[in-house]
Short mmCIF file of C-alpha atoms in Angstrom, two decimals:
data_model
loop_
_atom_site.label_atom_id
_atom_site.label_comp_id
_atom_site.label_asym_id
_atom_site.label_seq_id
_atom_site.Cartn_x
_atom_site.Cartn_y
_atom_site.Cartn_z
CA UNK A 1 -1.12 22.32 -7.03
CA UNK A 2 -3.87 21.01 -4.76
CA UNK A 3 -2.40 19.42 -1.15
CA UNK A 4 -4.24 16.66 -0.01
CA UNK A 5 -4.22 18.77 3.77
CA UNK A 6 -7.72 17.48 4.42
CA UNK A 7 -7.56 14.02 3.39
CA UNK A 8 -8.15 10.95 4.81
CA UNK A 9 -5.93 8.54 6.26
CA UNK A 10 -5.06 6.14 3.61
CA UNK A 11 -6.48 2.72 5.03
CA UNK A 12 -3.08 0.27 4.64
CA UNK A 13 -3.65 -3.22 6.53
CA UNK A 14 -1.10 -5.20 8.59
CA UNK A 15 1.90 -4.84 6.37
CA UNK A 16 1.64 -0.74 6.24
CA UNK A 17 0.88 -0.73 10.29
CA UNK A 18 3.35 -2.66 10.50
CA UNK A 19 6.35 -0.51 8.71
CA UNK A 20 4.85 2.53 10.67
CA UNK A 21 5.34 0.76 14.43
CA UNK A 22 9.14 -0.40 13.07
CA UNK A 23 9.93 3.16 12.23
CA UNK A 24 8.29 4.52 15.01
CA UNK A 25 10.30 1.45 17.68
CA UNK A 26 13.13 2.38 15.39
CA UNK A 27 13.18 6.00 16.66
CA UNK A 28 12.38 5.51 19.87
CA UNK A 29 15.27 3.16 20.12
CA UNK A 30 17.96 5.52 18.58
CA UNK A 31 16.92 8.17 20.57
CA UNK A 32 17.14 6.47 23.83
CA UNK A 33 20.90 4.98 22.92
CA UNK A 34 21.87 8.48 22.59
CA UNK A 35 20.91 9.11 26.48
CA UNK A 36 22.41 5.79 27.27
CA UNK A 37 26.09 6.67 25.56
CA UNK A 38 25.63 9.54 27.48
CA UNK A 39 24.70 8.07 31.40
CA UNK A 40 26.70 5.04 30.97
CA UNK A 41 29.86 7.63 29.43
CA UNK A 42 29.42 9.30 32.91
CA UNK A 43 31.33 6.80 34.62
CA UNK A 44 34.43 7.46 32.86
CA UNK A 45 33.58 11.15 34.18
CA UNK A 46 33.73 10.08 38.22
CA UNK A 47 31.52 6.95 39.57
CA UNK A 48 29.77 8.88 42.24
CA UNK A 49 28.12 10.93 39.61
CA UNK A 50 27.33 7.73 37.56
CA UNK A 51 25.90 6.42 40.87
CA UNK A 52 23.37 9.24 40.96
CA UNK A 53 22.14 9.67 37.52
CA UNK A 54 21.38 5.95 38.12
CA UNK A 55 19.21 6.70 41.71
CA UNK A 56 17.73 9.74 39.76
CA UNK A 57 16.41 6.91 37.28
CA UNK A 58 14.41 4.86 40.33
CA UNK A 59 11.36 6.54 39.66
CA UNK A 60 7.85 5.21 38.57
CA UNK A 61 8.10 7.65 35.34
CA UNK A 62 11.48 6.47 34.17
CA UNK A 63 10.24 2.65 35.02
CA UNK A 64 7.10 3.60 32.58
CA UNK A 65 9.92 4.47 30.23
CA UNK A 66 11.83 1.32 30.64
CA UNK A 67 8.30 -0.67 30.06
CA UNK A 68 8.10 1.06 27.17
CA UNK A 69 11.77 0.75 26.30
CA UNK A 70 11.73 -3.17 26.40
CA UNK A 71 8.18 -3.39 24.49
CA UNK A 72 10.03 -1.27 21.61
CA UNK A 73 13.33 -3.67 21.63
CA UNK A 74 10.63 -6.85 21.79
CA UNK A 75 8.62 -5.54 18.81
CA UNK A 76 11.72 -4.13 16.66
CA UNK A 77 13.40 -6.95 16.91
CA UNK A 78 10.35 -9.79 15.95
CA UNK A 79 9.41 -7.26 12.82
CA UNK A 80 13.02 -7.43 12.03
CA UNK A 81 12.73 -11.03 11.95
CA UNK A 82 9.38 -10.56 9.73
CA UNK A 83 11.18 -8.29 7.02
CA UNK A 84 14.32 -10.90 6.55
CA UNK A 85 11.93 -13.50 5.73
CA UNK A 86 10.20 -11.03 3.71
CA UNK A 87 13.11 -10.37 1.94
CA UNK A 88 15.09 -13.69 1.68
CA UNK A 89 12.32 -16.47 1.93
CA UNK A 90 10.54 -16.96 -1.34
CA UNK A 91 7.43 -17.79 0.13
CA UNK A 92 7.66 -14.35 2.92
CA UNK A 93 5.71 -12.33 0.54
CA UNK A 94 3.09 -14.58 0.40
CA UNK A 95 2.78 -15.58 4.46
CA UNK A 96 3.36 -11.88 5.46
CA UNK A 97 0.50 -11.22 7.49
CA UNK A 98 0.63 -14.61 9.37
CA UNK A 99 4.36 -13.68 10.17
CA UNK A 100 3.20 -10.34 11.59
CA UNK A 101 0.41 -12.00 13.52
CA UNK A 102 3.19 -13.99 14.60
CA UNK A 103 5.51 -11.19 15.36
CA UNK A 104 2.28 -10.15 17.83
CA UNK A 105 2.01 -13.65 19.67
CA UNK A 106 5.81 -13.39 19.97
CA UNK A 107 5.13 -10.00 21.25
CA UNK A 108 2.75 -10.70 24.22
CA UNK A 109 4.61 -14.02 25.00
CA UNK A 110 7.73 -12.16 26.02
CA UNK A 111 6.73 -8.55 26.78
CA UNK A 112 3.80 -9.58 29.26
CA UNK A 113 5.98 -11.79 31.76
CA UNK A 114 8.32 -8.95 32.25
CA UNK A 115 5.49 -6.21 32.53
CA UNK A 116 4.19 -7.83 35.14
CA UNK A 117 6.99 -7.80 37.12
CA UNK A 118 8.87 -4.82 36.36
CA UNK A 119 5.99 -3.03 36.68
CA UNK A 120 5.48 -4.70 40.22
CA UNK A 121 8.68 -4.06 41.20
CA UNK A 122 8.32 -0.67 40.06
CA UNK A 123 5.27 0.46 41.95
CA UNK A 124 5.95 -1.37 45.16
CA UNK A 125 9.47 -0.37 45.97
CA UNK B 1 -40.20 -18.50 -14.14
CA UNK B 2 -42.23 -16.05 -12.09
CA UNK B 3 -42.89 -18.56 -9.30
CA UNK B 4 -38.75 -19.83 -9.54
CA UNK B 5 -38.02 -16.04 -9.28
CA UNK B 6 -40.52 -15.38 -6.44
CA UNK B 7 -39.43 -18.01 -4.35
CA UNK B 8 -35.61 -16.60 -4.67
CA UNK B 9 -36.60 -13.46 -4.05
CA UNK B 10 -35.24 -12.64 -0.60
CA UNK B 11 -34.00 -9.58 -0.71
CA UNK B 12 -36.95 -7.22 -1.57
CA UNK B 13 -38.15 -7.03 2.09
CA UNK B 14 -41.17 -5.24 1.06
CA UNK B 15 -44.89 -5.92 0.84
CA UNK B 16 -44.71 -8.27 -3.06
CA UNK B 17 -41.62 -7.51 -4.85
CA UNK B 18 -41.65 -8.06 -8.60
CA UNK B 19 -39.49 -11.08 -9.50
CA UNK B 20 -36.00 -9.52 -10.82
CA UNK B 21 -36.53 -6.21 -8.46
CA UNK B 22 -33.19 -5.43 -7.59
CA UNK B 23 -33.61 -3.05 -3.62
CA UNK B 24 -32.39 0.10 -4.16
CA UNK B 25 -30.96 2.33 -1.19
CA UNK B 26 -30.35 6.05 -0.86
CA UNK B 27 -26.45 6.94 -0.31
CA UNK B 28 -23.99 9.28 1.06
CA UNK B 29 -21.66 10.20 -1.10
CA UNK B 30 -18.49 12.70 -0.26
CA UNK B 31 -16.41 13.44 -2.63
CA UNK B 32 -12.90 15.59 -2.70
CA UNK B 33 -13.45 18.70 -5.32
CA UNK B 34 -11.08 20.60 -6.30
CA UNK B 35 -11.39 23.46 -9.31
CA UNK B 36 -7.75 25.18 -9.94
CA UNK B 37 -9.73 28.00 -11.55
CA UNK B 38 -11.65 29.31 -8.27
CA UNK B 39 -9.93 26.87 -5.41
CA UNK B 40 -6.85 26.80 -3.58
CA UNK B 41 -7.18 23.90 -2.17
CA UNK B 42 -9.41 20.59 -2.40
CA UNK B 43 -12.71 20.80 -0.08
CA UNK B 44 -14.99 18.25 0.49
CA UNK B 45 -18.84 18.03 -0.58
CA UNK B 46 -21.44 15.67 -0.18
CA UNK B 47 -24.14 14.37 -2.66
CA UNK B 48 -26.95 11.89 -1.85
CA UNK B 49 -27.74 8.95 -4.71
CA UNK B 50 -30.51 6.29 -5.04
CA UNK B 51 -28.22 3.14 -5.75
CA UNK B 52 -29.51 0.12 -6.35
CA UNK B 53 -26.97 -3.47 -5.05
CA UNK B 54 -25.81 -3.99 -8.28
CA UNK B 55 -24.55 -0.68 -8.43
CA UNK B 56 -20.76 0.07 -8.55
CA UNK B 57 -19.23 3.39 -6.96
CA UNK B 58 -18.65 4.90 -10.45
CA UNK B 59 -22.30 4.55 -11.24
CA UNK B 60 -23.15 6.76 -8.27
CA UNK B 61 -20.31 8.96 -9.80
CA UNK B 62 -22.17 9.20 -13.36
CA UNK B 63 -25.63 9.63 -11.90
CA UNK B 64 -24.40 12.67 -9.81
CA UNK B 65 -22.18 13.96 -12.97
CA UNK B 66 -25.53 13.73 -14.99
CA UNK B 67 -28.07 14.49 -12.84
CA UNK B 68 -26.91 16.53 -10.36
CA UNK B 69 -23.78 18.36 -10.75
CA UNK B 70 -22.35 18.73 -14.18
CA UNK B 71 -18.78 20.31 -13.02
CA UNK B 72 -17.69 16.68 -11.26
CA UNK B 73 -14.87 15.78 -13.18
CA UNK B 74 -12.98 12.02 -13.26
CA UNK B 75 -11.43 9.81 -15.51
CA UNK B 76 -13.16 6.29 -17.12
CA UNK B 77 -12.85 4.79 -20.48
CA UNK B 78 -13.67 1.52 -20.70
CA UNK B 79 -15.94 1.60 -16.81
CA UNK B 80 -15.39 -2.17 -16.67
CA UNK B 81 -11.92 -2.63 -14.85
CA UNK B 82 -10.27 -3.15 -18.12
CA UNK B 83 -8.55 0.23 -19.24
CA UNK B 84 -7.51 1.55 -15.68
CA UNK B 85 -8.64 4.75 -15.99
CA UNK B 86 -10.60 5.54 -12.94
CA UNK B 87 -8.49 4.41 -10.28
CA UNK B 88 -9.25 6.40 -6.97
CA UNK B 89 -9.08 6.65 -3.41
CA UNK B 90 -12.82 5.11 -2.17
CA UNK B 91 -13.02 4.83 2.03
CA UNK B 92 -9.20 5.28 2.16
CA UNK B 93 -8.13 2.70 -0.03
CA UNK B 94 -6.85 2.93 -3.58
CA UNK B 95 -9.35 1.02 -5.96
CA UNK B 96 -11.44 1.20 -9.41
CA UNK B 97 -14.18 2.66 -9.05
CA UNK B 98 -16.17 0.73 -11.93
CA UNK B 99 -14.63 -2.45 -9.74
CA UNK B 100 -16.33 -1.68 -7.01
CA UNK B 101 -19.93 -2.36 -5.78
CA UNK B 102 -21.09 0.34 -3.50
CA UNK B 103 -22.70 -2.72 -1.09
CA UNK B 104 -19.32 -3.95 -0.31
CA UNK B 105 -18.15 -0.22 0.89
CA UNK B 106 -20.56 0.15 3.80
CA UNK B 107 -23.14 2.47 2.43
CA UNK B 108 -24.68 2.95 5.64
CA UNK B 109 -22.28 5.61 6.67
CA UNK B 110 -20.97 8.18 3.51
CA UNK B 111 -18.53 6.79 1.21
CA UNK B 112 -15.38 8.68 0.62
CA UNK B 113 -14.11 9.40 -2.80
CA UNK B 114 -10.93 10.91 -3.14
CA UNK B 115 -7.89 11.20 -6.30
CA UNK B 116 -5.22 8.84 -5.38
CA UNK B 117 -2.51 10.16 -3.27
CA UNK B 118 0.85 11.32 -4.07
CA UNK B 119 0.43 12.81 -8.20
CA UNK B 120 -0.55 16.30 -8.26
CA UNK B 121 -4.47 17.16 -8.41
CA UNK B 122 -5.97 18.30 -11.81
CA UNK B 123 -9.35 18.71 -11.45
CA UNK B 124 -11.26 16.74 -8.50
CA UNK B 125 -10.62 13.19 -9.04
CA UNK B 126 -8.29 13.68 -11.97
CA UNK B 127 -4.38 13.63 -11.22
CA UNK B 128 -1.34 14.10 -13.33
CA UNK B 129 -0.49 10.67 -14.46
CA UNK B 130 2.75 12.22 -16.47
CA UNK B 131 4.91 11.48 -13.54
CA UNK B 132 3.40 8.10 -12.67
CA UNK B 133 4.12 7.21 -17.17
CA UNK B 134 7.80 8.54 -16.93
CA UNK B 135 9.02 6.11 -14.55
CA UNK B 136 7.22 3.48 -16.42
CA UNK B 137 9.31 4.56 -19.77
CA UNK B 138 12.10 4.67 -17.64
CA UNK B 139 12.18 0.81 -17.29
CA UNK B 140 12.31 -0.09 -21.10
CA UNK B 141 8.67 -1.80 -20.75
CA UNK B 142 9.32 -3.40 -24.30
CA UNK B 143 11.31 -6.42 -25.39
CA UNK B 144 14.89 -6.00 -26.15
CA UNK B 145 17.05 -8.97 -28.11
CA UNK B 146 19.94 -9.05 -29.52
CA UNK B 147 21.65 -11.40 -32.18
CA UNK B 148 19.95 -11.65 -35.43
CA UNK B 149 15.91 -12.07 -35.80
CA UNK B 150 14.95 -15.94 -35.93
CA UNK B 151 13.30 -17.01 -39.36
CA UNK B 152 10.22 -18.77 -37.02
CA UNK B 153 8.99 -17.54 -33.78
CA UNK B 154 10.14 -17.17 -30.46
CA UNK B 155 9.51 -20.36 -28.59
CA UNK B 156 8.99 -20.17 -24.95
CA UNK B 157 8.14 -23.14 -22.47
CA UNK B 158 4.90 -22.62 -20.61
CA UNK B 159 7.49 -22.93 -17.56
CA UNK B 160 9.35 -19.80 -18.95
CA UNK B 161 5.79 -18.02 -19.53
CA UNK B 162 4.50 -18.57 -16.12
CA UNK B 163 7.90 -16.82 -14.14
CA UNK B 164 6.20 -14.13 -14.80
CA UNK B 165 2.80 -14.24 -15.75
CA UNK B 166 1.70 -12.51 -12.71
CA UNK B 167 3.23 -9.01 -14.05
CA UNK B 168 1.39 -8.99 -17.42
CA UNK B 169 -1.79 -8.48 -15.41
CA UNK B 170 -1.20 -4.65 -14.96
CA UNK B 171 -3.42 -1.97 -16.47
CA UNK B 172 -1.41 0.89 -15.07
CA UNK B 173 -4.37 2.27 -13.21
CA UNK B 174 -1.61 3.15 -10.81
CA UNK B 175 -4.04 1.86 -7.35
CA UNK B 176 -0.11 0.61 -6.04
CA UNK B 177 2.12 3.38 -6.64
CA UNK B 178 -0.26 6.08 -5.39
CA UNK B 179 -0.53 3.52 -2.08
CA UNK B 180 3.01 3.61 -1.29
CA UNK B 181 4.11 6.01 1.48
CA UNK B 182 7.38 5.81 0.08
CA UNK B 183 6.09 7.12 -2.97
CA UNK B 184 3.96 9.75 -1.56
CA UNK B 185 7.08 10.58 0.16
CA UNK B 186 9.57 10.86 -2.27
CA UNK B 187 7.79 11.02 -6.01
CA UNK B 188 11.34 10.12 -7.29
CA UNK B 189 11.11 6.94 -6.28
CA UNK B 190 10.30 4.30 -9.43
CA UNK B 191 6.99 2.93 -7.36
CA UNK B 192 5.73 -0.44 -7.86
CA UNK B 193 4.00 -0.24 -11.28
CA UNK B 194 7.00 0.50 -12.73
CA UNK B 195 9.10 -2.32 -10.84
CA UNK B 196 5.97 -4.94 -11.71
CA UNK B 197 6.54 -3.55 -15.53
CA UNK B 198 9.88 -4.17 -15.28
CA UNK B 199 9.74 -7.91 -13.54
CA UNK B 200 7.36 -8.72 -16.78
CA UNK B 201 10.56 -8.49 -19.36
CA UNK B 202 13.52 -9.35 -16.80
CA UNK B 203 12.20 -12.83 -16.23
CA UNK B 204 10.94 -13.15 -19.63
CA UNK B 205 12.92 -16.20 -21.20
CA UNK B 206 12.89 -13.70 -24.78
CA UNK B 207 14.46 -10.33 -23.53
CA UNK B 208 17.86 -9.87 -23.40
CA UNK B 209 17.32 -6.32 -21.48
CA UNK B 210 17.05 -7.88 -17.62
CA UNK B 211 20.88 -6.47 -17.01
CA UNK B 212 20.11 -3.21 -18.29
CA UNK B 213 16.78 -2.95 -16.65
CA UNK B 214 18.01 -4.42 -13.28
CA UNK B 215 20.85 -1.95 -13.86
CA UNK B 216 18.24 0.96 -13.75
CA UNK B 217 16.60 -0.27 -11.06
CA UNK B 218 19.73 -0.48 -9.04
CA UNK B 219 19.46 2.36 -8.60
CA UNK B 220 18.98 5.19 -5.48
CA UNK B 221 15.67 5.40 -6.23
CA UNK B 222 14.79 1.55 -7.37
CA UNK B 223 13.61 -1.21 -5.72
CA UNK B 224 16.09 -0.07 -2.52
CA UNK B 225 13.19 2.51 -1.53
CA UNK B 226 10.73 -0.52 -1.72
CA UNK B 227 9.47 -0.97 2.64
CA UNK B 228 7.69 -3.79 1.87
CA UNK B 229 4.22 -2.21 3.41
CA UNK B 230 2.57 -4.66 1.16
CA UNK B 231 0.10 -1.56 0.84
CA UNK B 232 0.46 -1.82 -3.75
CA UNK B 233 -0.40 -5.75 -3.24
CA UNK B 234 -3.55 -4.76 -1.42
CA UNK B 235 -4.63 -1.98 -3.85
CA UNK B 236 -4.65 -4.22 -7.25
CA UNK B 237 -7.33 -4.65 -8.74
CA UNK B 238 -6.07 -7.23 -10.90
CA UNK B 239 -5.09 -9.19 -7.76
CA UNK B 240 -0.93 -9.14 -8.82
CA UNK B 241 1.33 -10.07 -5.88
CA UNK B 242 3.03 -6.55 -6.57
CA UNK B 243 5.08 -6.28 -3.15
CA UNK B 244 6.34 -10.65 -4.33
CA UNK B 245 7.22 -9.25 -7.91
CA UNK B 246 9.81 -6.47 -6.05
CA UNK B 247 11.45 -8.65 -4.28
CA UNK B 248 12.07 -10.86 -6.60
CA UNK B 249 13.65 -8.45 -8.36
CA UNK B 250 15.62 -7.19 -5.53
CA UNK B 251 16.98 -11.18 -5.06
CA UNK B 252 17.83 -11.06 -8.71
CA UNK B 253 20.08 -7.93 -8.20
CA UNK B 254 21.41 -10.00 -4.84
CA UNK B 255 21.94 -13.00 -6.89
CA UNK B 256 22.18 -11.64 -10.47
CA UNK B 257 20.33 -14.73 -10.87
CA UNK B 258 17.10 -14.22 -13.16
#
């Protein structure tokens, strides 16, 4: 049978962008707890070498990461928020792409405050 | 009525348009072919159309299957959004294509006409519904009671009727399922037009079925797989709150209230 390899993008709005960043945040996040069980598990191995992982992490690349660490917990967390009231409020259906507009104020409210200054602190140490 | 119809007349543009002159506009059209005779896989071609703003994308369709190129093939019965037939994939999104006017799709730039996604291709903008029918079946779309038949008929409240009026909308063009990534993902999965057929005899006052429906759709592959990408409620064409009618039938699992 024919594969669609060629076709287009299928055009979803808000709700369908939505799902993809959560899965995509979701991801990100699981992948980056599996280096953190690992660094923070290095302290059970001998502090100095704890110590030093940590240095090797004071880098502008690794603070990039963090940024982008932080924005992923900010937004996975909100659209969590969105989907229970999707799925418990009777009226979430209905309201769904207010919440997510929502979920995107809520979004810039926290994650800009802290990218200013983590990223400051970042580039000017 | 000439000089009403002149005065109304703002669209012609040119030098005296006749009253009633509808503009007409040359389009792009490109369209997904795919021939399982001579093709391996779908490519795309392009055709251009004179289409006037009353037009609809399925009229560009039958002037290009008529007058152009006979070997287009694509499904319409009743062309008037009724039957559900010719439900297809127009600028990315799932919609009829007798439901929708080619002014509203941007004709300016070429329009996009694809099969919907996720049912395997027959022929161009044909797919195998057989898939898409058997989960339908698979939900008992018909009304089960039990006890003996009343001697009058089955009175229901307008209350009771309008729980779920929504869900007796569908035509089974299947715009939602084929809109789902979760069904394009997983074709097991029951996809929304079978959950919305479902929803119409679980909260019907009259059917006694709802446990054993609710049962099936307990299942693995039921309303579980639902992501609530609200993608089926956009596609519609009858305008039913499709991603609304799954949860509710989700909270009547949670609740076993319904």
């Amino acid at each position: 049978m024919a594969q669609a390899a060629n076709g287009t993008l299928y055009r979803g709005r808000e709700g369908m962008w939505s799902w993809v960043a959560h899965r995509i945040s979701g991801v990100l996040l699981f992948l980056f707890l599996f280096a953190h069980v690992l660094d923070t598990a290095l302290v059970r191995v001998s502090p100095d070498a704890y110590n030093e992982v940590m240095e090797a992490y004071k880098n502008p690349i690794v603070g990039l990461g963090e940024a982008g660490l932080v924005a992923a917990v900010i937004f996975h967390a909100l659209n969590g928020l969105r989907i229970i009231a999707v799925d418990f409020w009777a009226k979430g259906p209905k309201y769904q792409r207010q919440l997510f507009w929502a979920v995107v104020i809520g979004f810039v409210v926290l994650f800009a405050p802290f990218a200013i200054r983590h990223l400051t602190i970042v580039f000017t140490r | 009525m000439t000089a009403t119809a002149e005065k109304t007349d703002q669209t012609g543009g040119q030098d005296s348009p006749k009253a009633g002159v509808v503009p007409s506009f040359t389009v792009t059209l490109k369209i997904s072919r795919f021939d399982p005779e001579t093709d391996s896989e779908q490519h795309w071609e392009t055709y251009e159309v004179t289409a006037h703003a009353t037009d609809r994308v399925l009229d560009a369709l039958h002037q290009i299957k008529w007058d152009q190129d006979g070997s287009l093939s694509f499904r319409r019965s009743c062309a008037h959004g009724v039957c559900g037939s010719d439900a297809m994939r127009i600028n990315g999104k799932n919609r009829l294509a007798c439901k929708t006017l080619i002014k509203d799709v941007n004709p300016d730039k070429p329009i996009t006409v694809e099969p919907i996604k996720g049912l395997p291709v027959e022929k161009d903008l044909i797919v195998d519904m057989e898939p898409f029918f058997d989960a339908y079946r698979e939900v008992m779309p018909f009304l089960i009671t039990e006890g003996n038949e009343p001697t009058r008929e089955r009175i229901q409240s307008q209350a009771d009727r309008d729980r779920f009026d929504d869900t007796t909308k569908c035509i089974l063009c299947a715009a939602c399922t084929t809109s789902c990534p979760v069904f394009w993902n997983d074709g097991q999965y029951f996809g929304p037009a079978a959950i919305v057929n479902a929803h119409r005899f679980i909260f019907d006052s009259r059917d006694d079925g709802g446990t054993q429906r609710l049962e099936i759709l307990n299942d693995k592959e039921g309303v579980w797989r639902c992501r609530t990408t609200f993608n089926c409620t956009d596609a519609c064409p009858r305008g039913i709150e499709v991603t609304k009618a799954i949860q509710e039938v989700k909270r009547a699992l949670l609740t076993s209230r319904f």
